[in-house]
């Protein structure tokens, strides 16, 4: 079946620290992989995506590479800011029926 | 209004009440979704509609009743809820899901925070 496992939080970092949030998946077929971000009081917003193996998604300084050999899609950012404080969700999407499978979310707090 | 809007943003209801959640999308999409978000659990897909037709019902209890009168509006009617139904209910929309070219990004509303007392 399809599922996503992401590291549990919460994660607390100092400003300008390096961020990694781990995400692994199991899937049948050829899914696309996504990272969504949820700021306080808001819905989920797409942060980045990758549609096939070895693709790298990037946005706002965040990056993630679709690794089929390790079934992973880890989120990284070289220097976090206070404004990056949010909950991050890894997700797997399949084309038929547009079903998405989300992880449990990882809460990130960046302190000045 | 732009994107996906949801009303009300907060709702407190007793177990014997009947209430409805409303979702509207202004993106020209044809598919709409209801999700339940509970703490420390993955988002749970509840219902999917494509061109107003329900295509998915993930074994949701009958005390939740969806309605999709057109591709822009989605409702979730609630009655005789239980305290464990307290959660954030998220609506999302996307392009038509009958195509095999997906998956398509889902656009989310801000959610309705529901508390059942």
XYZ file of C-alpha atoms in Angstrom:
229
model
C 0.000 0.000 0.000
C 0.865 3.681 0.129
C 2.073 5.443 3.267
C 4.386 8.153 4.508
C 6.474 8.233 7.666
C 8.092 11.438 8.833
C 10.171 12.273 11.850
C 8.289 13.233 14.952
C 8.739 16.665 16.377
C 8.733 19.086 17.751
C 11.962 20.445 16.343
C 13.465 23.598 17.825
C 16.344 25.350 16.075
C 18.181 28.609 16.423
C 17.984 31.093 13.581
C 20.445 30.313 10.731
C 20.753 26.664 11.758
C 20.567 23.833 9.210
C 17.274 21.989 8.972
C 16.560 18.397 8.009
C 13.158 16.775 8.357
C 13.196 13.115 7.396
C 10.488 11.520 5.299
C 10.279 7.980 3.956
C 7.521 6.382 1.969
C 6.120 3.116 0.731
C 4.255 3.094 -2.529
C 2.840 0.996 -5.298
C 3.293 2.399 -8.747
C 4.926 5.749 -9.495
C 3.855 8.414 -7.042
C 4.764 12.069 -6.832
C 6.109 13.432 -3.568
C 5.238 16.707 -1.881
C 6.079 18.862 1.097
C 3.301 21.031 2.442
C 3.635 23.693 5.144
C 0.970 24.836 7.590
C 1.429 28.164 9.337
C -0.525 28.848 12.537
C -4.222 29.355 11.863
C -3.931 28.519 8.185
C -4.480 25.598 5.857
C -1.764 23.587 4.158
C 0.223 25.234 1.380
C 2.367 23.437 -1.153
C 6.039 24.089 -0.454
C 7.664 21.920 -3.115
C 7.167 18.751 -5.111
C 8.999 16.142 -7.184
C 7.311 13.951 -9.748
C 9.885 11.258 -10.450
C 13.011 9.633 -9.092
C 16.084 11.891 -8.759
C 13.989 15.043 -9.211
C 14.794 17.836 -6.785
C 12.028 20.142 -5.644
C 12.978 23.547 -4.289
C 11.254 26.689 -3.056
C 12.048 29.508 -0.614
C 15.437 27.968 0.187
C 13.954 24.549 0.969
C 14.990 21.492 -1.042
C 14.075 17.815 -1.211
C 15.254 15.084 -3.583
C 13.119 12.102 -4.621
C 15.323 9.098 -3.762
C 13.831 5.878 -5.041
C 16.691 3.700 -3.805
C 16.138 4.794 -0.210
C 12.414 5.603 -0.615
C 13.051 8.996 0.939
C 12.194 12.651 0.387
C 13.965 14.534 3.162
C 13.365 18.268 3.502
C 16.414 20.504 3.987
C 17.171 24.171 4.377
C 20.591 25.625 4.902
C 19.677 28.548 7.149
C 16.285 28.721 8.844
C 14.521 31.916 9.835
C 11.990 32.665 12.547
C 9.359 32.972 9.817
C 9.906 29.292 8.923
C 8.229 28.248 12.172
C 5.328 26.051 11.072
C 4.215 22.442 10.736
C 5.647 20.563 7.754
C 3.856 17.640 6.109
C 5.352 15.124 3.746
C 2.863 13.634 1.294
C 2.664 11.086 -1.467
C 0.245 11.555 -4.331
C -0.981 8.991 -6.819
C -2.550 9.908 -10.142
C -5.638 7.720 -10.090
C -8.283 9.507 -8.093
C -5.700 12.067 -6.991
C -5.317 10.366 -3.617
C -2.818 11.934 -1.269
C -1.237 10.210 1.731
C 0.089 12.547 4.384
C 2.551 12.077 7.207
C 1.744 13.139 10.750
C 3.468 16.508 10.413
C 6.609 17.873 12.049
C 6.385 21.052 14.073
C 9.335 23.410 13.654
C 10.047 26.337 15.941
C 12.905 28.685 15.096
C 14.127 30.909 17.900
C 16.049 34.165 17.412
C -12.204 36.165 -2.405
C -9.398 34.027 -3.681
C -8.326 30.451 -3.184
C -10.330 28.210 -0.891
C -12.460 29.707 1.862
C -14.147 27.942 4.768
C -16.817 29.081 7.203
C -17.117 29.167 10.094
C -13.516 29.214 11.264
C -14.480 28.024 14.733
C -17.505 26.033 15.847
C -18.555 24.724 19.243
C -21.519 22.398 19.275
C -23.249 20.037 21.622
C -23.715 16.393 20.812
C -27.374 16.885 19.946
C -26.895 19.897 17.666
C -27.014 20.015 13.890
C -24.603 22.317 12.095
C -22.993 22.658 8.676
C -19.526 23.544 7.478
C -19.164 25.417 4.217
C -16.323 25.439 1.715
C -16.014 27.517 -1.443
C -13.237 27.455 -4.008
C -12.501 30.277 -6.446
C -9.901 28.423 -8.505
C -12.026 26.904 -11.249
C -11.341 23.387 -9.985
C -13.642 20.416 -10.407
C -12.596 18.200 -7.514
C -13.173 18.940 -3.832
C -12.172 17.119 -0.664
C -12.940 16.986 3.045
C -10.139 16.033 5.456
C -10.051 15.613 9.223
C -6.893 16.800 10.980
C -6.320 15.533 14.518
C -3.253 16.088 16.643
C -0.355 13.705 15.950
C -2.261 11.797 13.285
C -1.973 11.928 9.501
C -4.623 13.875 7.680
C -7.619 11.608 7.217
C -9.374 11.846 3.871
C -13.124 11.773 4.426
C -14.856 12.480 1.109
C -13.954 13.292 -2.474
C -16.175 14.864 -5.109
C -15.378 15.193 -8.792
C -17.730 17.235 -10.982
C -20.266 17.167 -8.112
C -20.242 13.355 -7.930
C -18.938 11.624 -4.815
C -16.030 9.374 -5.729
C -14.682 8.488 -2.308
C -16.134 7.868 1.127
C -13.490 6.565 3.490
C -15.823 4.692 5.839
C -16.937 7.918 7.449
C -19.725 7.596 10.068
C -23.154 8.651 8.867
C -23.254 11.502 11.374
C -21.117 13.309 8.754
C -23.084 14.020 5.591
C -21.427 15.786 2.638
C -23.164 17.798 -0.044
C -21.706 19.186 -3.263
C -24.290 21.273 -5.148
C -21.764 22.466 -7.750
C -18.043 22.312 -8.423
C -17.373 25.460 -6.385
C -19.188 24.619 -3.164
C -18.900 21.801 -0.672
C -20.747 21.339 2.597
C -20.332 19.003 5.531
C -23.511 18.523 7.543
C -22.980 17.448 11.128
C -25.447 15.843 13.539
C -25.240 13.940 16.819
C -21.468 14.189 16.911
C -19.216 12.677 19.542
C -16.446 14.416 21.518
C -13.836 12.436 19.534
C -15.040 14.252 16.413
C -13.430 17.424 17.714
C -10.731 18.319 15.189
C -9.739 20.711 12.425
C -11.760 20.028 9.280
C -9.995 21.005 6.101
C -11.452 21.469 2.671
C -9.302 21.226 -0.447
C -9.754 21.449 -4.205
C -7.822 20.378 -7.266
C -8.126 19.928 -10.988
C -10.379 17.224 -12.351
C -9.234 13.861 -11.003
C -10.536 11.675 -13.787
C -7.450 12.395 -15.872
C -4.483 10.040 -15.577
C -2.018 12.920 -15.758
C -2.040 13.631 -12.054
C -1.525 13.765 -9.218
C -2.550 17.394 -9.065
C -1.700 19.733 -6.262
C -4.475 20.123 -3.735
C -5.224 23.636 -2.506
C -6.409 23.869 1.071
C -8.669 26.219 2.953
C -7.826 27.479 6.458
C -10.063 24.907 8.120
C -12.879 24.915 10.654
C -11.846 24.183 14.232
C -14.682 22.057 15.599
C -15.188 21.385 19.288
C -17.906 18.960 20.371
C -18.980 19.327 23.990
